[in-house]
Structures are given as C-alpha cells and as structure tokens.
XYZ file of C-alpha atoms in Angstrom:
412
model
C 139.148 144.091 19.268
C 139.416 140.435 19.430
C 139.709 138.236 16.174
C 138.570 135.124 17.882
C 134.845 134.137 16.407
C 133.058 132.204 18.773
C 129.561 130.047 18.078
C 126.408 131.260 20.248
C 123.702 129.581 20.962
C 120.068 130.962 22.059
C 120.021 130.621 26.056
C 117.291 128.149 25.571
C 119.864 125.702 24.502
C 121.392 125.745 28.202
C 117.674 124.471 29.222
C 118.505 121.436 26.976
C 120.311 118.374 28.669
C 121.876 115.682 26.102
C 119.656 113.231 24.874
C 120.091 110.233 26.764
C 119.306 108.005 24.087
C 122.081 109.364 22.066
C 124.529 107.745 23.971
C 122.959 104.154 23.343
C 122.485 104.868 19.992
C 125.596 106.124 19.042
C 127.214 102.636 20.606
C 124.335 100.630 18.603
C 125.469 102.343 15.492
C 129.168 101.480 16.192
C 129.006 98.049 16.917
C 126.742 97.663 13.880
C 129.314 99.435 12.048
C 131.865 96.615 13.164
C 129.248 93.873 12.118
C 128.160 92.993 15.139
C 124.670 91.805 16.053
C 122.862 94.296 18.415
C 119.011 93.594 19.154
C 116.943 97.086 19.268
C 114.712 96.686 22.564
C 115.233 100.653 23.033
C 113.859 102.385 19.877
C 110.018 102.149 19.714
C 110.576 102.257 15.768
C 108.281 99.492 14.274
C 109.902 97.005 11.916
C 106.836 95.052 10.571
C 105.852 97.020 7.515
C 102.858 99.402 6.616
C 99.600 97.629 4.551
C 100.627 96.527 1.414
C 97.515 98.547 -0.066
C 98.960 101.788 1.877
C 102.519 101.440 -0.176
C 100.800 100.772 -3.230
C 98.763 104.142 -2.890
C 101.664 105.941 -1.656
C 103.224 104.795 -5.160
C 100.680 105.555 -7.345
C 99.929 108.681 -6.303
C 103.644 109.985 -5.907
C 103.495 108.818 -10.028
C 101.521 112.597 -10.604
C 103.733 115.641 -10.752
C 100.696 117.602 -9.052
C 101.867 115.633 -6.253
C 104.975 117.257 -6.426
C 103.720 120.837 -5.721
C 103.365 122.461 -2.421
C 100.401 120.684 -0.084
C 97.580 122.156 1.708
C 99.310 123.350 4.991
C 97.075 121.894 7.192
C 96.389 118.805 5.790
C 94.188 117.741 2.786
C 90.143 118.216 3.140
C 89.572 114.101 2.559
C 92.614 113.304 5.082
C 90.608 115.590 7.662
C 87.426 114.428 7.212
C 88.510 110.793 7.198
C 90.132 111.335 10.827
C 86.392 113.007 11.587
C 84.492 110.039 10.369
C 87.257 108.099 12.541
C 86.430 109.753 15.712
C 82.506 109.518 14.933
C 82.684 105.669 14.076
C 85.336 105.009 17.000
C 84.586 107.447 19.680
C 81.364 108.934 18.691
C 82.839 112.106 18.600
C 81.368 114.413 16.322
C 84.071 116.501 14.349
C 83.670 118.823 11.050
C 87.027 117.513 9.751
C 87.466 121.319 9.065
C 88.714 123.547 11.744
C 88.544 121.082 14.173
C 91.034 118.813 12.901
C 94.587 119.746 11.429
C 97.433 117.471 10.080
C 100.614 117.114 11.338
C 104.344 116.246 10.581
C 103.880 113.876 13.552
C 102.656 114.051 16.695
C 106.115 115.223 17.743
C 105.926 117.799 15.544
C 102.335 119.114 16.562
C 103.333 118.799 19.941
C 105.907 121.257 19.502
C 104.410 123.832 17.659
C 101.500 123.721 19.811
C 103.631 124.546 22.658
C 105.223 127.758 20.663
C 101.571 128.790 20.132
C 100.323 128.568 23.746
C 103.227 129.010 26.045
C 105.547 131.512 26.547
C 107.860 132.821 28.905
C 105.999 132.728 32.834
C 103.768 130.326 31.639
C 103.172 127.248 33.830
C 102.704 123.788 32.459
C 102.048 120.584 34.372
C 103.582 116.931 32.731
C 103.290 113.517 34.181
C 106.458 112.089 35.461
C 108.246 109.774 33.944
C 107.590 111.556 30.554
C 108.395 111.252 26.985
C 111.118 114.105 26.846
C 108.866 116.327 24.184
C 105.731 116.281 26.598
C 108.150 118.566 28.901
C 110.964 120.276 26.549
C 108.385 121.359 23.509
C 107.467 123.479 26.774
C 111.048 124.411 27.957
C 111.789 125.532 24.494
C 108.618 127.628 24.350
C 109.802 129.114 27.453
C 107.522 128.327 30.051
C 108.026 126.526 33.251
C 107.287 122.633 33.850
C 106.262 120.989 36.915
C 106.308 117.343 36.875
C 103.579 115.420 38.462
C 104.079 112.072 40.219
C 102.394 109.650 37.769
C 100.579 107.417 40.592
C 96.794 106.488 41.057
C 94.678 108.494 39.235
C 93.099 110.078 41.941
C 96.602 110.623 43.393
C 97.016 112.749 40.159
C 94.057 114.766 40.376
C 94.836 115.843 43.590
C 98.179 117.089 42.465
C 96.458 118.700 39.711
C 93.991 120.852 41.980
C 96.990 121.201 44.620
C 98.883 122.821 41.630
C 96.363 124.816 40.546
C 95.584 126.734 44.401
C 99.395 126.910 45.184
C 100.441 128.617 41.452
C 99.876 132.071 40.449
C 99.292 132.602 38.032
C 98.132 129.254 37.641
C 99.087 126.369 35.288
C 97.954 127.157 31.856
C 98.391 123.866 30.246
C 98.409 120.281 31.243
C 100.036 118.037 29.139
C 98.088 114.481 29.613
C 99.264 110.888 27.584
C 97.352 108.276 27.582
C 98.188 104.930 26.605
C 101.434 106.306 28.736
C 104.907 106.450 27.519
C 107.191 104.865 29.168
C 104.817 103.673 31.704
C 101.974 102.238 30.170
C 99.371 103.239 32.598
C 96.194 104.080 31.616
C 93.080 106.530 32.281
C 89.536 106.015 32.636
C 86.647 108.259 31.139
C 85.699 109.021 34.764
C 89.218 110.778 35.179
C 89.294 112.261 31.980
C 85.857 113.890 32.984
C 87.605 115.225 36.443
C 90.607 116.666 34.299
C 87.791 118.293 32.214
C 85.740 119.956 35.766
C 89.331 121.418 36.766
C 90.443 122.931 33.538
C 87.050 124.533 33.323
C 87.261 125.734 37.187
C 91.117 126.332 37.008
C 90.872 127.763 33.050
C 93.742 125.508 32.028
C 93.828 123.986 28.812
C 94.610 120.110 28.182
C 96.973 118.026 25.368
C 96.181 114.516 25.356
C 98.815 112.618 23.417
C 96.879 109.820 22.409
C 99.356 107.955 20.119
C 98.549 104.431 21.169
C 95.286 104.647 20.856
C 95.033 101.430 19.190
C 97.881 99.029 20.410
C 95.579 97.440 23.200
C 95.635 94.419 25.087
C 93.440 92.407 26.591
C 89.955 93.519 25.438
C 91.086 96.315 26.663
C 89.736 99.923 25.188
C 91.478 102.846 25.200
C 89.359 105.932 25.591
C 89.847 108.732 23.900
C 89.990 112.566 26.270
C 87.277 114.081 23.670
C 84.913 111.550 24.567
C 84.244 113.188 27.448
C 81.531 115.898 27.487
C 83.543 119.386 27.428
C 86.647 118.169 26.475
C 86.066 120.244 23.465
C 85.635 123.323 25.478
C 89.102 122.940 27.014
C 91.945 120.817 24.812
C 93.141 118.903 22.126
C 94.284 115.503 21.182
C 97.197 113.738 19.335
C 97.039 110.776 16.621
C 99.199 109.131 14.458
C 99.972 107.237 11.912
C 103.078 105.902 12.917
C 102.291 103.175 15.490
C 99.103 101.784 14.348
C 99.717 101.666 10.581
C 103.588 101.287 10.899
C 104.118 104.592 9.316
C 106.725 105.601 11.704
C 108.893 106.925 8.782
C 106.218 108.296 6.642
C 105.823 111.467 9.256
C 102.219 111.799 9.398
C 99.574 112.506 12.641
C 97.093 114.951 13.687
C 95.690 117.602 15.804
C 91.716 117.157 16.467
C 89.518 119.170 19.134
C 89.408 122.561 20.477
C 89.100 125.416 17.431
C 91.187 128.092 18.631
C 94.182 125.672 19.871
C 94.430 123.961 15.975
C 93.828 127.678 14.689
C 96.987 128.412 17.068
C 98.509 125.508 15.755
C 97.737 126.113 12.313
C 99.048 130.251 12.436
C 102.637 128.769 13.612
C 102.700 125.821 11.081
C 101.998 128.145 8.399
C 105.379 129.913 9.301
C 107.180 127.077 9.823
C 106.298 124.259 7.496
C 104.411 123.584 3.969
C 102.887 120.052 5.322
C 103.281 116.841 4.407
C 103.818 115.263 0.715
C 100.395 114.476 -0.758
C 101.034 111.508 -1.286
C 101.470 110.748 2.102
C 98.022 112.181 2.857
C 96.090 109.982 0.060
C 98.050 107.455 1.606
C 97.104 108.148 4.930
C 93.390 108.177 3.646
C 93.414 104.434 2.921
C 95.073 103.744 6.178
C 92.408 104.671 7.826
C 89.383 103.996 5.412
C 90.523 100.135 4.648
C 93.233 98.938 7.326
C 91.365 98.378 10.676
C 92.271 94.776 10.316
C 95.368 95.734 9.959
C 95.521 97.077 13.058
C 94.062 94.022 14.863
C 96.609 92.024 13.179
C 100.000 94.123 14.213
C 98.144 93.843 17.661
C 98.158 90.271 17.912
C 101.705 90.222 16.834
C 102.716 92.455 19.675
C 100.834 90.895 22.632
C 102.836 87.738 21.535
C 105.652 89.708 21.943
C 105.076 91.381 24.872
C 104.196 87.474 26.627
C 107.326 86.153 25.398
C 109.350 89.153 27.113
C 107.177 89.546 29.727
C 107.582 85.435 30.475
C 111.370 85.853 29.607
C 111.884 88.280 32.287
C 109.868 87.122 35.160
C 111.552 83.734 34.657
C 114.918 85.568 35.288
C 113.086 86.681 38.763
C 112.238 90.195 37.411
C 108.843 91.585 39.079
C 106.867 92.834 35.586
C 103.413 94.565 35.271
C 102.158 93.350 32.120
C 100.735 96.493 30.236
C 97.490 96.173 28.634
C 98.165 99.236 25.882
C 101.564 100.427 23.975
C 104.646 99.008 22.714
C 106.529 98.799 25.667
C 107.393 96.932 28.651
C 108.346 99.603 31.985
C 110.177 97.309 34.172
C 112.167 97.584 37.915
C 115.889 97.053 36.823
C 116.250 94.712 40.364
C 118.820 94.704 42.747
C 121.860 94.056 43.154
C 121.873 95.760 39.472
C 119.770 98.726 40.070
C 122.584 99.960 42.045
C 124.315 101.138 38.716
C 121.375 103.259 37.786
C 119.572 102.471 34.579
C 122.080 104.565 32.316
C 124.787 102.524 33.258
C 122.704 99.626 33.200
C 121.890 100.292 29.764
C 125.391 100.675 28.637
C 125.952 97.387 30.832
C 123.627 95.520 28.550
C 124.689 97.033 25.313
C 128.514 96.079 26.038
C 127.928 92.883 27.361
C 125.323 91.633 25.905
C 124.762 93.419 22.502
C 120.932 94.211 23.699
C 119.944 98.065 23.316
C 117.493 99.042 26.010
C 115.914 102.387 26.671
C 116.780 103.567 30.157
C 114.327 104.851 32.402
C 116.307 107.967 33.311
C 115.435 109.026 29.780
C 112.136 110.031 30.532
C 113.445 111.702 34.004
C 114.571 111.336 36.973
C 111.696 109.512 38.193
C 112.114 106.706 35.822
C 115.716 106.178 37.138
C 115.943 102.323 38.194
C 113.741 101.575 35.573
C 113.979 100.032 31.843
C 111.760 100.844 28.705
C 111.711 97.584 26.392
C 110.342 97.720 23.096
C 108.060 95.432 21.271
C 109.722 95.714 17.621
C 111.791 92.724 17.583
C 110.561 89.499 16.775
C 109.253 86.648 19.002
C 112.828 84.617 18.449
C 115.014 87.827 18.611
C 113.589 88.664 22.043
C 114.123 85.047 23.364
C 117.991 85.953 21.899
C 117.489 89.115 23.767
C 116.987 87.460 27.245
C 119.027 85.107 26.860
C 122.101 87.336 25.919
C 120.778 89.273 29.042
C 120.845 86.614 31.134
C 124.091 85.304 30.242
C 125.725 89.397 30.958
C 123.858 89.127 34.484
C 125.508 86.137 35.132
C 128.991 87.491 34.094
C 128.509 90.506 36.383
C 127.323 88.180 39.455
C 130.413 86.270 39.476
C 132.391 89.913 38.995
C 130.709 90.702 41.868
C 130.548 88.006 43.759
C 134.602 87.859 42.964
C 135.158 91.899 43.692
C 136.591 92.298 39.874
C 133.281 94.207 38.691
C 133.928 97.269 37.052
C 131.719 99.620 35.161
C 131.975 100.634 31.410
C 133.337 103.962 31.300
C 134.019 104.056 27.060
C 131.141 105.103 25.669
C-alpha cells in the first residue's frame, strides 16, 4: 500500500480550461504591485460609483442587527415586486413579483444554478459564439453538452437553431440567448425574439436570456426585453442586474424573472446552496430601482463619450470599428500585420509594452480569436493615455518587424 496522498479532482474539472483572463490579470496585478501604471480596458468592472442615495440606504439599513440575520432565500417580497413594477412600467410585462421573479447573487450566480437545475448529463444546450465563458461552462459543469452557434445575422441564427433542433436527438433542451451581447455587442429584435419563442414551443426547448445590459444603450436605441414577446413566458427566463446599470458590480445583486417552474427550479437548488443576499443589499437594491432612473441616463451619457473617444482613437490608428449601440464594450478586429500573434499574445503584447490591459477575444472562444474586448470603465483622458500608449507599442513592434528583431513575450 502506497503512502503517497494525492489531490483528486471531480472529472468535471478536466472539462475546465484556464481562465484566460487570469493570465492578464495576474500580470496587471504584478506590475501594479511594482507601482506601475496599468490602464484596465479588459475588466468590465465599473469604476464610477453607485447613487449616492443607494450607499446611504445601504448604510442605514446595515445600522439594524435584524439586518444581520439570515435573508429571505429568494429575495425580499418589496425587492421582487419592485423588479415586477419594473418590467410593467418598462416592458409592459405583467409579473406577480412572487413566483415569477427570484433574486440572485448575480446574474452569474443564477446562471449557474439554473444550469444545475435544468441540465444534466446527455442534455444538449445551444450558446452563441463568441460567448461570455458562464453562458457555456455553467452548462459543462452541469454536465450537459454545448454546441456553439455562429453568432451572425439573425436569421442566420435561427436557421442554425431549427437545423440543430432536426439533426439532435434528443434535441437541444436549452438555448442560452444574451442580448445586449457580450463580447460582441450585437443586438436582437422583438421579431427574432418572437421566432426563438415559435421554435422552443415546436422544438420544446426552453430559453435563458441574459439580459444584463438592458439599460446601457446608445443611440436612441431600445433594448427589448425576450418576455416582451407573447409566450416567452411559456418557454424561458430572463437575467437582470444590478451591477451594470446602478454600478453595483461589487454589491452582488440580480435576478431571475419569467417562467414559474424554471425560478421554482432555481429556487429548490439555491435553497441548498446559498442563504441570499444581505438585506441590506436588497432595501438597497429597492431604491435603485424605485428612485435612480436618472441615474441610469446619466452613467449612459458618460459611457457613449467614452465609447466615441475610443472608438475615434482607434479608427484614427486605421482600425476598422463597429460602433455598438448597447453595452460596455468595444469588439474590435485586432488588424494585420498584428493579428498574426493571435489576440492572447496580443494582449500580453499590449500589457508588456504598453501597460494597457485588454480582454482578448479568445476569451470568449475560439471564434473571438483575432479579436479584442475593450472596456468602457476608464475615463475619457485615461483612454486617450490608453491609445496613445497603444500606439506608441505598435510602433515599437513595426520597426521590430520591419528590422527582423521582433520577438514575442514568453514571461508571463
């Protein structure tokens, strides 16, 4: 008998590749360790701070030791029916705010559990690619398969949907939809949320819509939410948070609404796994969403001015960029001859060289290789500093180049 003790983990783990973003992150950290100046382009992790009058809550409330107990797992009945009279006044979508609507440690979180709920092992699920890595491994570590659908036109999409669904058997019993997209930024119209709706209910799929950008828009332009359409009710669920519209990215708070036996799913497997979110949170939460619209319109208009200076920035560096009309982020073509690297190593290229953290696009899959996610967090000037640090490491690798001395990081 051997004496040797090993470490074993759960053969889901080997379904698991390292997070990408690690590796950026752990050279941010470092550098800022050494006192250097990195600017953040790659975390979507809002800087500008939550309404005053949501702190202040937050604050008072936490001040009461009942505060201190155990929550309500689910969420708190005035949280719920808030995000009900939110989805009647924004979407005119009629909710109960009772079993129709459950709160969540996130939308990451929800996500997750959701998955555990519905999928198991021989279960099918179908995920837009490029994805946000939970939209496919809250899925993977639920045990069911993923098949990753070219994100293209939305008709393009469909097809692939109902393709799917007559080559699969059984067939797909989820499809995981996000909209405002991450990375992308593409959008949906009600007219293909309704066609999503006609094939779950003819294919007997159910439907997640992750709909945490909801309200970082663009443009005049509206983001609709997947329960607007008629049915959606019958056949999925949708996503909000706090974190993005209220900067509240910290504070851990979102929310399940829709379907009645998914959130009961979701609420059986919460109730093993978690006791909800501080109370004072949820009060908190309440006056987020009861006073802060123009709030909201506010951190918008600070982030379209962001997005035009980086969007300007880059195109004046000769970078072809689709400006999004929804999200946080820009998704834009590393171009050649620096593409040629891939977008990891361009990544790495730009945090070495030019102290600028970017997310790359092989993050979110191999379909998003060659691609960049830029955030929106930094300031108007730091992003000018961004570019222009960018710039200045592009130029240092042309003459490298040019000269045949370019080599590629390999310390990270």
């Amino acid at each position: 008998m051997s004496d040797a003790f090993s470490i074993r983990y759960a053969d889901r783990m080997n379904h698991l590749p390292p997070y990408l973003f690690g590796i950026i992150n752990k050279i941010k950290m470092e550098k800022r360790w050494e006192g250097q100046d990195v600017i953040d382009l790659g975390m979507g992790n809002p800087v500008d701070p939550a309404p005053k009058e949501v702190t202040e809550k937050l604050c008072e409330v936490a001040l009461d030791p009942k505060t201190h107990r155990y929550p309500v797992a689910g969420g708190m009945k005035n949280l719920k029916r808030e995000i009900a009279l939110y989805y009647d006044r924004k979407y005119d979508v009629s909710l109960n705010g009772v079993d129709d609507v459950i709160c969540t440690i996130g939308s990451k979180e929800g996500i997750s559990h959701l998955c555990l709920a519905l999928l198991g092992p021989g279960d099918s699920v179908l995920v837009p690619a490029p994805a946000f890595p939970i939209h496919v491994y809250a899925a993977v570590i639920a045990g069911a398969n993923v098949l990753r659908l070219c994100l293209d036109s939305e008709e393009d999409f469909l097809t692939q949907i109902s393709r799917m669904c007559k080559s699969l058997y059984p067939g797909p019993k989820l499809v995981m939809l996000n909209y405002p997209h991450n990375p992308t930024g593409k959008l949906a119209s009600k007219d293909f949320f309704a066609e999503v709706v006609k094939l779950a209910k003819h294919y007997n799929f159910m439907v997640i819509n992750d709909f945490a950008y909801a309200q970082i828009t663009y443009d005049g332009y509206v983001a609709p939410s997947f329960l607007e359409v008629p049915g959606a009710l019958d056949v999925g669920v949708e996503f909000g948070s706090f974190s993005k519209s209220y900067n509240m990215a910290g504070w851990r708070l979102g929310y399940c609404v829709g379907n009645k036996e998914m959130i009961d799913g979701l609420a059986k497997i919460k109730g093993y796994y978690d006791y909800g979110i501080f109370s004072a949170i949820q009060v908190a939460g309440i006056v987020a969403m009861r006073d802060c619209d123009d709030n909201i319109s506010e951190q918008v208009a600070v982030y379209q001015k962001r997005r035009d200076v980086l969007c300007d920035g880059l195109v004046r560096m000769g970078w072809e960029v689709e400006i999004p009309k929804a999200g946080m982020f820009v998704w834009v073509k590393i171009p050649e001859p620096y593409a040629q690297m891939g977008s990891i190593q361009f990544s790495i290229e730009m945090m070495n060289r030019a102290n600028v953290a970017v997310a790359a696009g092989a993050g979110f899959g191999e379909e998003g290789d060659g691609y960049l996610r830029l955030a929106l967090v930094e300031n108007e000037n730091r992003i000018r500093q961004a570019l222009k640090q960018m710039r200045r490491a592009l130029g240092d690798i042309d003459k490298e180049m040019e000269a045949g001395t370019f080599k590629l990081s390999t310390e990270y």
